mmCIF file of C-alpha atoms in Angstrom:
data_model
loop_
_atom_site.group_PDB
_atom_site.id
_atom_site.type_symbol
_atom_site.label_atom_id
_atom_site.label_comp_id
_atom_site.label_asym_id
_atom_site.label_seq_id
_atom_site.Cartn_x
_atom_site.Cartn_y
_atom_site.Cartn_z
ATOM 1 C CA SER A 1 25.145 6.105 -32.754
ATOM 2 C CA ILE A 2 23.805 5.080 -29.318
ATOM 3 C CA THR A 3 25.208 2.060 -27.715
ATOM 4 C CA PRO A 4 22.252 -0.130 -26.483
ATOM 5 C CA PRO A 5 22.140 -1.210 -22.952
ATOM 6 C CA SER A 6 23.844 -4.571 -22.014
ATOM 7 C CA VAL A 7 23.630 -6.886 -18.998
ATOM 8 C CA ALA A 8 26.125 -9.104 -17.492
ATOM 9 C CA PHE A 9 26.648 -11.348 -14.394
ATOM 10 C CA LEU A 10 28.738 -9.737 -11.630
ATOM 11 C CA ALA A 11 30.941 -12.861 -11.552
ATOM 12 C CA ALA A 12 31.730 -15.300 -14.413
ATOM 13 C CA GLY A 13 31.023 -18.289 -12.035
ATOM 14 C CA ALA A 14 30.487 -19.273 -8.501
ATOM 15 C CA SER A 15 31.025 -22.219 -6.151
ATOM 16 C CA HIS A 16 29.035 -22.732 -3.010
ATOM 17 C CA ASP A 17 28.801 -25.431 -0.426
ATOM 18 C CA GLU A 18 25.583 -27.329 -0.701
ATOM 19 C CA ALA A 19 24.725 -26.383 2.924
ATOM 20 C CA ALA A 20 24.534 -22.748 1.756
ATOM 21 C CA ASP A 21 20.798 -23.022 1.162
ATOM 22 C CA THR A 22 20.145 -19.796 -0.745
ATOM 23 C CA VAL A 23 22.516 -17.569 -2.648
ATOM 24 C CA ARG A 24 22.293 -14.333 -4.559
ATOM 25 C CA VAL A 25 23.558 -13.900 -8.138
ATOM 26 C CA GLY A 26 24.228 -10.364 -9.170
ATOM 27 C CA VAL A 27 23.318 -8.981 -12.649
ATOM 28 C CA ARG A 28 24.392 -5.559 -13.735
ATOM 29 C CA ILE A 29 23.050 -3.314 -16.513
ATOM 30 C CA GLN A 30 25.398 -1.054 -18.385
ATOM 31 C CA ASN A 31 24.518 1.951 -20.500
ATOM 32 C CA ARG A 32 21.017 2.056 -18.866
ATOM 33 C CA ASN A 33 20.344 5.646 -20.309
ATOM 34 C CA ALA A 34 19.997 4.127 -23.811
ATOM 35 C CA ALA A 35 16.649 2.531 -22.713
ATOM 36 C CA THR A 36 13.675 4.641 -21.960
ATOM 37 C CA THR A 37 11.572 1.767 -20.788
ATOM 38 C CA SER A 38 12.008 -1.328 -18.510
ATOM 39 C CA LEU A 39 14.350 -4.010 -19.658
ATOM 40 C CA ARG A 40 13.488 -7.668 -18.659
ATOM 41 C CA VAL A 41 16.221 -10.241 -18.301
ATOM 42 C CA GLN A 42 15.133 -13.913 -18.161
ATOM 43 C CA LEU A 43 17.707 -16.183 -16.425
ATOM 44 C CA VAL A 44 18.180 -19.623 -18.115
ATOM 45 C CA PRO A 45 20.272 -22.219 -16.428
ATOM 46 C CA GLY A 46 22.451 -24.733 -18.407
ATOM 47 C CA TYR A 47 25.991 -23.649 -19.164
ATOM 48 C CA GLY A 48 27.877 -25.114 -16.231
ATOM 49 C CA THR A 49 28.430 -28.268 -14.278
ATOM 50 C CA ALA A 50 25.472 -27.854 -11.823
ATOM 51 C CA THR A 51 22.110 -29.247 -13.032
ATOM 52 C CA ALA A 52 18.883 -27.288 -12.498
ATOM 53 C CA GLY A 53 16.489 -29.290 -10.484
ATOM 54 C CA THR A 54 19.091 -31.542 -9.081
ATOM 55 C CA ASP A 55 21.910 -29.170 -7.763
ATOM 56 C CA PHE A 56 19.970 -25.925 -7.652
ATOM 57 C CA GLN A 57 16.483 -24.217 -8.176
ATOM 58 C CA LEU A 58 16.135 -20.738 -9.553
ATOM 59 C CA LEU A 59 13.932 -18.708 -7.083
ATOM 60 C CA THR A 60 14.093 -15.676 -9.307
ATOM 61 C CA ASP A 61 13.951 -16.351 -13.117
ATOM 62 C CA THR A 62 13.387 -12.796 -14.378
ATOM 63 C CA LEU A 63 14.899 -9.481 -13.382
ATOM 64 C CA THR A 64 13.419 -6.237 -14.446
ATOM 65 C CA PHE A 65 15.538 -3.143 -14.730
ATOM 66 C CA SER A 66 13.045 -0.210 -14.609
ATOM 67 C CA PRO A 67 13.979 3.433 -14.964
ATOM 68 C CA GLY A 68 15.255 4.562 -11.573
ATOM 69 C CA SER A 69 16.000 0.986 -10.320
ATOM 70 C CA PRO A 70 19.635 0.145 -9.167
ATOM 71 C CA ASP A 71 22.163 -0.800 -11.795
ATOM 72 C CA THR A 72 22.585 -4.190 -10.019
ATOM 73 C CA LEU A 73 19.730 -6.498 -9.337
ATOM 74 C CA PHE A 74 20.027 -9.937 -7.595
ATOM 75 C CA ALA A 75 18.481 -13.238 -8.461
ATOM 76 C CA ARG A 76 18.046 -15.823 -5.737
ATOM 77 C CA VAL A 77 19.120 -19.449 -6.223
ATOM 78 C CA ARG A 78 18.359 -22.385 -3.788
ATOM 79 C CA ILE A 79 21.306 -24.806 -3.393
ATOM 80 C CA LEU A 80 19.891 -28.359 -3.320
ATOM 81 C CA ASN A 81 21.794 -30.636 -0.986
ATOM 82 C CA ASP A 82 22.006 -33.871 -2.981
#
């Protein structure tokens, strides 16, 4: 049997100073060769202590792993200084 591709964040969590402005969040695909087409990953906030719209804003909400793209892609997140 073929193991399907999977994606995961490079880090389980992150902490940044509110003055950081914009940070990058890495997402890595594993077993890419199991997919012959592009794989889209939608980022959905909500499982931490920061609140979307108050503490941060996703500047990238979807990552697309296409054949030939790097195994790690980065989403951009704006840190809101509240």
